[in-house]
Amino acid sequence: MVFALVVLAHQATAQNADDYRGGWRTDSGAAHTYEFSIRGTTVRGIYCTYCADATTLAFVDGTFGQDGITFEVTHVNADGSTAYKDKAIAKFNAGRLVVTGTSGARGGTFERVLIKDPRGPDPIPAMVSVLPKDRPPVPGNPQRRNPDGADGLPYILPGPWKTKLTEKDVVGVWLGFGVGAPKQFFIIKKVGDKLRGMVCGTCDNPYTMAALDDFTIEGDTLTFNILHEDWADGEIPTFYKHVTAHVGWNEMRCTTAADHQPPPPPPPPGRVPGFSLQGPVPIEATRGNVWSEWPPKNTSSPR
């Protein structure tokens, strides 16, 4: 009986992956943002400061356990080589996330207290589910048409698709889904012998960002996953959204399919479904995309 009570007490205090997964940011002082994707004990994701500045994007790899997340943050050079690594531990406590660690750039230790963004995700045409579970879903707004042609309007190919894509064709920043602060940045960087990245928009709100991973290039086709963790269109906030893309001129045309949803029906003849991104903008060209205050104000779409 004593053993059973100890086991039950341990389970009652056990960490839940849903407490950790998704995006977190500081609420004052220096800007720091983490996005954790958790599957079993495996953790991956992204770290950035002012996330619209793609030079600050770095990559998280770690392990989830009873004591939180133990992880490294790999900061990379332009050629994908490792510039330095931070080592850290994240622990959830009373709705906040405390990250402590050592900096590979400056040496010394740091402690950062992070929050879930109180604004939640921006509204889109579909309902958006949210973690933590005590937050209500964001109702869909069918009047919000995407200004990039992803709303059923006819699509006209800008030019022939590139028949043999290379990493140089896709590395950089791709822009879409609007203008101004709410537009989305798809950032793709070289990390060792792989490609990794993130999507954000607005890039000050962790509820409007996700890590990108599992990149492959085969012939004229680029595929990768959007790692939805604590927000997503539909009734499930945590899943992988599979992206298939082709590049023509300075446009990336993408279609998506989610883990838990049936594949979309074949399109009518002559129609190319999906959404478009423009780019790639060089990573260095985004340097200096920062806000004068943290957290910034009045950057989200009207609700």
Tab-separated table of C-alpha atoms in Angstrom:
chain	number	residue	atom	x	y	z
A	1	MET	CA	0.000	0.000	0.000
A	2	VAL	CA	2.829	2.381	0.821
A	3	PHE	CA	4.456	1.636	-2.551
A	4	ALA	CA	1.165	2.272	-4.353
A	5	LEU	CA	0.729	5.616	-2.563
A	6	VAL	CA	4.259	6.677	-3.506
A	7	VAL	CA	3.629	5.773	-7.147
A	8	LEU	CA	0.353	7.707	-7.175
A	9	ALA	CA	1.986	10.737	-5.569
A	10	HIS	CA	4.787	10.646	-8.137
A	11	GLN	CA	2.279	10.412	-11.005
A	12	ALA	CA	0.292	13.318	-9.565
A	13	THR	CA	3.335	15.553	-9.719
A	14	ALA	CA	4.673	14.192	-13.018
A	15	GLN	CA	5.377	16.704	-15.739
A	16	ASN	CA	2.986	16.825	-18.683
A	17	ALA	CA	4.386	17.455	-22.156
A	18	ASP	CA	1.420	19.760	-22.882
A	19	ASP	CA	2.697	22.049	-20.108
A	20	TYR	CA	5.912	22.568	-22.077
A	21	ARG	CA	5.158	22.224	-25.764
A	22	GLY	CA	4.820	25.188	-28.072
A	23	GLY	CA	6.004	28.776	-27.832
A	24	TRP	CA	7.250	30.845	-24.898
A	25	ARG	CA	8.622	34.389	-24.679
A	26	THR	CA	9.983	36.800	-22.114
A	27	ASP	CA	7.602	39.554	-21.050
A	28	SER	CA	10.125	42.277	-20.249
A	29	GLY	CA	13.801	43.064	-20.538
A	30	ALA	CA	15.713	41.314	-23.316
A	31	ALA	CA	13.719	39.459	-25.982
A	32	HIS	CA	14.000	35.650	-25.887
A	33	THR	CA	11.633	33.163	-27.527
A	34	TYR	CA	11.630	29.347	-27.426
A	35	GLU	CA	9.432	26.929	-29.372
A	36	PHE	CA	9.464	23.279	-28.213
A	37	SER	CA	8.185	20.337	-30.271
A	38	ILE	CA	7.830	17.221	-28.083
A	39	ARG	CA	7.241	13.664	-29.306
A	40	GLY	CA	7.745	11.094	-26.566
A	41	THR	CA	11.011	12.094	-24.889
A	42	THR	CA	12.474	13.727	-28.014
A	43	VAL	CA	12.500	17.511	-28.118
A	44	ARG	CA	13.389	19.762	-31.033
A	45	GLY	CA	12.483	23.289	-31.949
A	46	ILE	CA	13.812	26.803	-32.295
A	47	TYR	CA	15.160	29.747	-30.331
A	48	CYS	CA	15.318	33.395	-31.422
A	49	THR	CA	15.388	36.880	-29.944
A	50	TYR	CA	13.647	39.265	-32.367
A	51	CYS	CA	12.379	36.460	-34.556
A	52	ALA	CA	11.815	38.582	-37.683
A	53	ASP	CA	15.612	38.975	-37.677
A	54	ALA	CA	16.537	35.587	-39.176
A	55	THR	CA	20.170	35.952	-38.079
A	56	THR	CA	19.032	35.297	-34.491
A	57	LEU	CA	17.367	31.957	-35.322
A	58	ALA	CA	18.974	28.944	-33.639
A	59	PHE	CA	17.870	25.345	-33.131
A	60	VAL	CA	16.816	23.297	-30.110
A	61	ASP	CA	17.515	19.596	-29.532
A	62	GLY	CA	16.946	17.872	-26.221
A	63	THR	CA	15.110	15.409	-23.993
A	64	PHE	CA	11.864	15.670	-22.039
A	65	GLY	CA	11.661	13.972	-18.637
A	66	GLN	CA	10.203	14.197	-15.158
A	67	ASP	CA	12.404	17.196	-14.350
A	68	GLY	CA	11.572	19.186	-17.482
A	69	ILE	CA	13.496	19.669	-20.729
A	70	THR	CA	17.261	19.302	-20.927
A	71	PHE	CA	18.450	20.750	-24.224
A	72	GLU	CA	21.089	22.420	-26.357
A	73	VAL	CA	20.641	25.445	-28.608
A	74	THR	CA	22.805	25.314	-31.737
A	75	HIS	CA	23.688	28.691	-33.260
A	76	VAL	CA	24.912	28.349	-36.851
A	77	ASN	CA	27.060	30.290	-39.284
A	78	ALA	CA	25.851	31.168	-42.792
A	79	ASP	CA	27.393	27.964	-44.205
A	80	GLY	CA	25.581	25.784	-41.666
A	81	SER	CA	28.580	25.144	-39.442
A	82	THR	CA	28.149	25.465	-35.698
A	83	ALA	CA	29.058	28.867	-34.278
A	84	TYR	CA	28.461	27.872	-30.644
A	85	LYS	CA	26.001	26.026	-28.410
A	86	ASP	CA	24.060	26.982	-25.296
A	87	LYS	CA	23.157	24.306	-22.745
A	88	ALA	CA	19.965	24.760	-20.737
A	89	ILE	CA	17.185	23.231	-18.646
A	90	ALA	CA	13.535	24.354	-18.846
A	91	LYS	CA	11.186	23.797	-15.914
A	92	PHE	CA	7.450	24.545	-15.829
A	93	ASN	CA	6.140	26.220	-12.684
A	94	ALA	CA	2.765	27.856	-12.052
A	95	GLY	CA	2.067	28.671	-15.692
A	96	ARG	CA	5.540	30.023	-16.433
A	97	LEU	CA	8.673	28.445	-17.861
A	98	VAL	CA	12.031	29.044	-16.198
A	99	VAL	CA	15.037	28.417	-18.460
A	100	THR	CA	18.479	28.282	-16.850
A	101	GLY	CA	21.726	27.510	-18.615
A	102	THR	CA	25.168	28.492	-19.810
A	103	SER	CA	25.976	30.576	-22.875
A	104	GLY	CA	28.410	29.202	-25.428
A	105	ALA	CA	29.043	32.683	-26.826
A	106	ARG	CA	29.763	34.722	-23.743
A	107	GLY	CA	30.282	32.070	-21.101
A	108	GLY	CA	28.575	32.433	-17.762
A	109	THR	CA	25.054	31.480	-16.756
A	110	PHE	CA	21.600	32.869	-17.476
A	111	GLU	CA	18.054	32.529	-16.153
A	112	ARG	CA	15.002	33.496	-18.216
A	113	VAL	CA	11.371	33.508	-17.091
A	114	LEU	CA	8.993	33.020	-20.026
A	115	ILE	CA	5.233	33.193	-20.509
A	116	LYS	CA	2.592	31.996	-22.931
A	117	ASP	CA	1.511	34.995	-25.007
A	118	PRO	CA	-1.808	36.249	-23.570
A	119	ARG	CA	-3.054	37.284	-27.032
A	120	GLY	CA	-3.269	33.721	-28.322
A	121	PRO	CA	-3.247	32.977	-32.067
A	122	ASP	CA	-4.507	35.408	-34.676
A	123	PRO	CA	-7.895	34.551	-36.235
A	124	ILE	CA	-7.911	32.813	-39.612
A	125	PRO	CA	-10.748	31.446	-41.785
A	126	ALA	CA	-10.762	28.158	-39.768
A	127	MET	CA	-11.230	27.555	-36.048
A	128	VAL	CA	-7.905	27.492	-34.157
A	129	SER	CA	-7.350	25.147	-31.208
A	130	VAL	CA	-5.027	26.232	-28.400
A	131	LEU	CA	-2.936	24.835	-25.551
A	132	PRO	CA	-3.089	25.112	-22.543
A	133	LYS	CA	-6.478	23.402	-22.655
A	134	ASP	CA	-8.077	25.992	-20.370
A	135	ARG	CA	-7.800	28.559	-23.165
A	136	PRO	CA	-10.825	28.711	-25.492
A	137	PRO	CA	-10.464	28.074	-29.233
A	138	VAL	CA	-10.321	31.050	-31.583
A	139	PRO	CA	-13.436	31.074	-33.810
A	140	GLY	CA	-12.906	30.986	-37.552
A	141	ASN	CA	-13.604	34.116	-39.557
A	142	PRO	CA	-14.559	33.167	-43.140
A	143	GLN	CA	-14.279	36.817	-44.234
A	144	ARG	CA	-10.500	36.752	-43.741
A	145	ARG	CA	-9.355	35.995	-47.282
A	146	ASN	CA	-5.654	35.425	-47.780
A	147	PRO	CA	-4.121	38.156	-49.967
A	148	ASP	CA	-1.652	35.770	-51.642
A	149	GLY	CA	-4.070	33.813	-53.818
A	150	ALA	CA	-4.730	30.966	-51.363
A	151	ASP	CA	-8.468	31.678	-51.362
A	152	GLY	CA	-9.711	29.749	-54.375
A	153	LEU	CA	-8.929	32.367	-57.002
A	154	PRO	CA	-7.339	31.107	-60.234
A	155	TYR	CA	-3.588	30.590	-60.070
A	156	ILE	CA	-1.303	31.599	-62.932
A	157	LEU	CA	2.131	29.995	-62.939
A	158	PRO	CA	4.856	32.700	-62.875
A	159	GLY	CA	7.258	30.573	-64.922
A	160	PRO	CA	8.423	26.966	-65.235
A	161	TRP	CA	9.143	25.146	-61.995
A	162	LYS	CA	12.833	24.596	-61.340
A	163	THR	CA	13.394	21.012	-62.418
A	164	LYS	CA	16.246	20.324	-60.022
A	165	LEU	CA	16.085	22.174	-56.734
A	166	THR	CA	19.177	22.700	-54.592
A	167	GLU	CA	19.637	24.012	-51.070
A	168	LYS	CA	20.710	27.362	-52.521
A	169	ASP	CA	17.290	27.667	-54.164
A	170	VAL	CA	15.426	27.474	-50.848
A	171	VAL	CA	17.729	28.745	-48.063
A	172	GLY	CA	16.694	32.208	-46.901
A	173	VAL	CA	13.494	33.980	-45.872
A	174	TRP	CA	10.210	33.504	-47.751
A	175	LEU	CA	7.336	35.926	-47.159
A	176	GLY	CA	3.601	35.492	-47.538
A	177	PHE	CA	0.112	35.794	-46.036
A	178	GLY	CA	-0.176	39.536	-45.875
A	179	VAL	CA	1.855	42.681	-45.411
A	180	GLY	CA	3.229	44.639	-42.477
A	181	ALA	CA	3.736	43.061	-39.057
A	182	PRO	CA	1.177	40.216	-39.426
A	183	LYS	CA	2.768	38.740	-42.574
A	184	GLN	CA	4.472	35.375	-42.225
A	185	PHE	CA	8.210	34.687	-42.402
A	186	PHE	CA	9.233	31.179	-43.487
A	187	ILE	CA	12.921	31.024	-42.505
A	188	ILE	CA	15.083	28.169	-43.840
A	189	LYS	CA	18.686	27.784	-42.693
A	190	LYS	CA	21.503	25.334	-43.236
A	191	VAL	CA	22.311	23.397	-40.039
A	192	GLY	CA	25.200	21.011	-40.533
A	193	ASP	CA	24.182	18.731	-43.397
A	194	LYS	CA	20.451	19.425	-42.892
A	195	LEU	CA	17.929	22.200	-43.437
A	196	ARG	CA	15.870	23.475	-40.500
A	197	GLY	CA	13.772	26.552	-39.939
A	198	MET	CA	10.770	28.301	-38.484
A	199	VAL	CA	7.604	30.109	-39.534
A	200	CYS	CA	6.357	33.162	-37.657
A	201	GLY	CA	3.895	35.979	-38.219
A	202	THR	CA	3.597	38.056	-36.201
A	203	CYS	CA	7.123	37.211	-35.131
A	204	ASP	CA	6.711	38.605	-31.609
A	205	ASN	CA	3.975	36.117	-30.633
A	206	PRO	CA	4.941	32.464	-29.956
A	207	TYR	CA	1.339	31.477	-30.721
A	208	THR	CA	1.932	32.525	-34.337
A	209	MET	CA	5.103	30.521	-34.917
A	210	ALA	CA	6.269	26.942	-35.340
A	211	ALA	CA	9.462	25.063	-36.046
A	212	LEU	CA	10.107	23.680	-39.542
A	213	ASP	CA	11.969	20.389	-39.887
A	214	ASP	CA	12.324	17.091	-41.790
A	215	PHE	CA	13.335	18.817	-45.038
A	216	THR	CA	13.928	16.745	-48.172
A	217	ILE	CA	14.716	17.795	-51.739
A	218	GLU	CA	14.011	15.319	-54.533
A	219	GLY	CA	14.198	16.605	-58.085
A	220	ASP	CA	11.806	19.564	-58.411
A	221	THR	CA	10.073	18.935	-55.073
A	222	LEU	CA	10.774	20.287	-51.599
A	223	THR	CA	9.016	18.704	-48.614
A	224	PHE	CA	9.099	19.620	-44.934
A	225	ASN	CA	6.971	19.562	-41.793
A	226	ILE	CA	5.426	22.404	-39.797
A	227	LEU	CA	5.594	21.236	-36.167
A	228	HIS	CA	2.316	22.440	-34.670
A	229	GLU	CA	2.492	22.175	-30.875
A	230	ASP	CA	0.162	24.514	-28.970
A	231	TRP	CA	-2.025	26.016	-31.706
A	232	ALA	CA	-3.391	24.865	-35.058
A	233	ASP	CA	-6.289	25.221	-37.449
A	234	GLY	CA	-8.932	22.633	-36.565
A	235	GLU	CA	-9.793	20.724	-33.408
A	236	ILE	CA	-6.316	19.332	-32.586
A	237	PRO	CA	-3.519	21.718	-31.555
A	238	THR	CA	-0.599	19.232	-31.787
A	239	PHE	CA	0.353	17.554	-35.068
A	240	TYR	CA	2.703	17.734	-38.031
A	241	LYS	CA	1.534	19.554	-41.142
A	242	HIS	CA	3.284	18.147	-44.222
A	243	VAL	CA	4.266	20.729	-46.849
A	244	THR	CA	5.037	19.929	-50.488
A	245	ALA	CA	6.504	22.800	-52.484
A	246	HIS	CA	7.828	23.738	-55.917
A	247	VAL	CA	9.813	26.849	-56.832
A	248	GLY	CA	9.346	28.976	-59.930
A	249	TRP	CA	11.247	32.221	-60.326
A	250	ASN	CA	10.997	33.918	-56.900
A	251	GLU	CA	7.840	32.078	-55.818
A	252	MET	CA	7.427	28.969	-53.686
A	253	ARG	CA	4.070	27.285	-54.215
A	254	CYS	CA	3.042	25.023	-51.319
A	255	THR	CA	0.316	22.526	-50.526
A	256	THR	CA	-0.276	21.031	-47.085
A	257	ALA	CA	-1.747	17.893	-45.531
A	258	ALA	CA	-2.050	17.175	-41.804
A	259	ASP	CA	-1.336	13.955	-39.897
A	260	HIS	CA	-4.902	13.493	-38.712
A	261	GLN	CA	-6.824	14.647	-41.770
A	262	PRO	CA	-7.640	12.781	-44.994
A	263	PRO	CA	-5.728	13.852	-48.103
A	264	PRO	CA	-7.409	16.683	-50.022
A	265	PRO	CA	-9.456	15.739	-53.091
A	266	PRO	CA	-7.782	16.134	-56.475
A	267	PRO	CA	-8.168	19.694	-57.802
A	268	PRO	CA	-10.200	20.497	-60.915
A	269	PRO	CA	-8.230	20.490	-64.183
A	270	GLY	CA	-6.064	23.579	-64.606
A	271	ARG	CA	-6.139	24.558	-60.936
A	272	VAL	CA	-2.974	24.598	-58.799
A	273	PRO	CA	-4.094	24.583	-55.131
A	274	GLY	CA	-2.095	25.869	-52.212
A	275	PHE	CA	-0.478	29.090	-51.027
A	276	SER	CA	2.445	31.119	-52.330
A	277	LEU	CA	5.533	32.577	-50.677
A	278	GLN	CA	7.885	35.134	-52.196
A	279	GLY	CA	11.682	34.959	-51.804
A	280	PRO	CA	14.187	33.968	-50.860
A	281	VAL	CA	15.401	37.063	-49.035
A	282	PRO	CA	18.991	36.569	-47.787
A	283	ILE	CA	19.203	35.795	-44.076
A	284	GLU	CA	21.533	38.758	-43.511
A	285	ALA	CA	19.050	41.135	-45.183
A	286	THR	CA	16.691	40.712	-42.235
A	287	ARG	CA	19.299	41.812	-39.684
A	288	GLY	CA	17.947	44.732	-37.684
A	289	ASN	CA	14.266	43.702	-37.810
A	290	VAL	CA	13.749	44.567	-34.144
A	291	TRP	CA	11.175	46.396	-32.046
A	292	SER	CA	12.084	49.355	-29.872
A	293	GLU	CA	10.168	47.858	-26.921
A	294	TRP	CA	9.592	44.333	-25.644
A	295	PRO	CA	7.004	43.047	-25.846
A	296	PRO	CA	5.833	45.209	-28.771
A	297	LYS	CA	2.295	46.570	-28.979
A	298	ASN	CA	-0.289	46.756	-31.781
A	299	THR	CA	1.382	44.193	-34.044
A	300	SER	CA	-1.404	41.589	-34.285
A	301	SER	CA	-4.222	41.400	-36.807
A	302	PRO	CA	-7.587	42.891	-35.772
A	303	ARG	CA	-9.810	40.473	-33.911
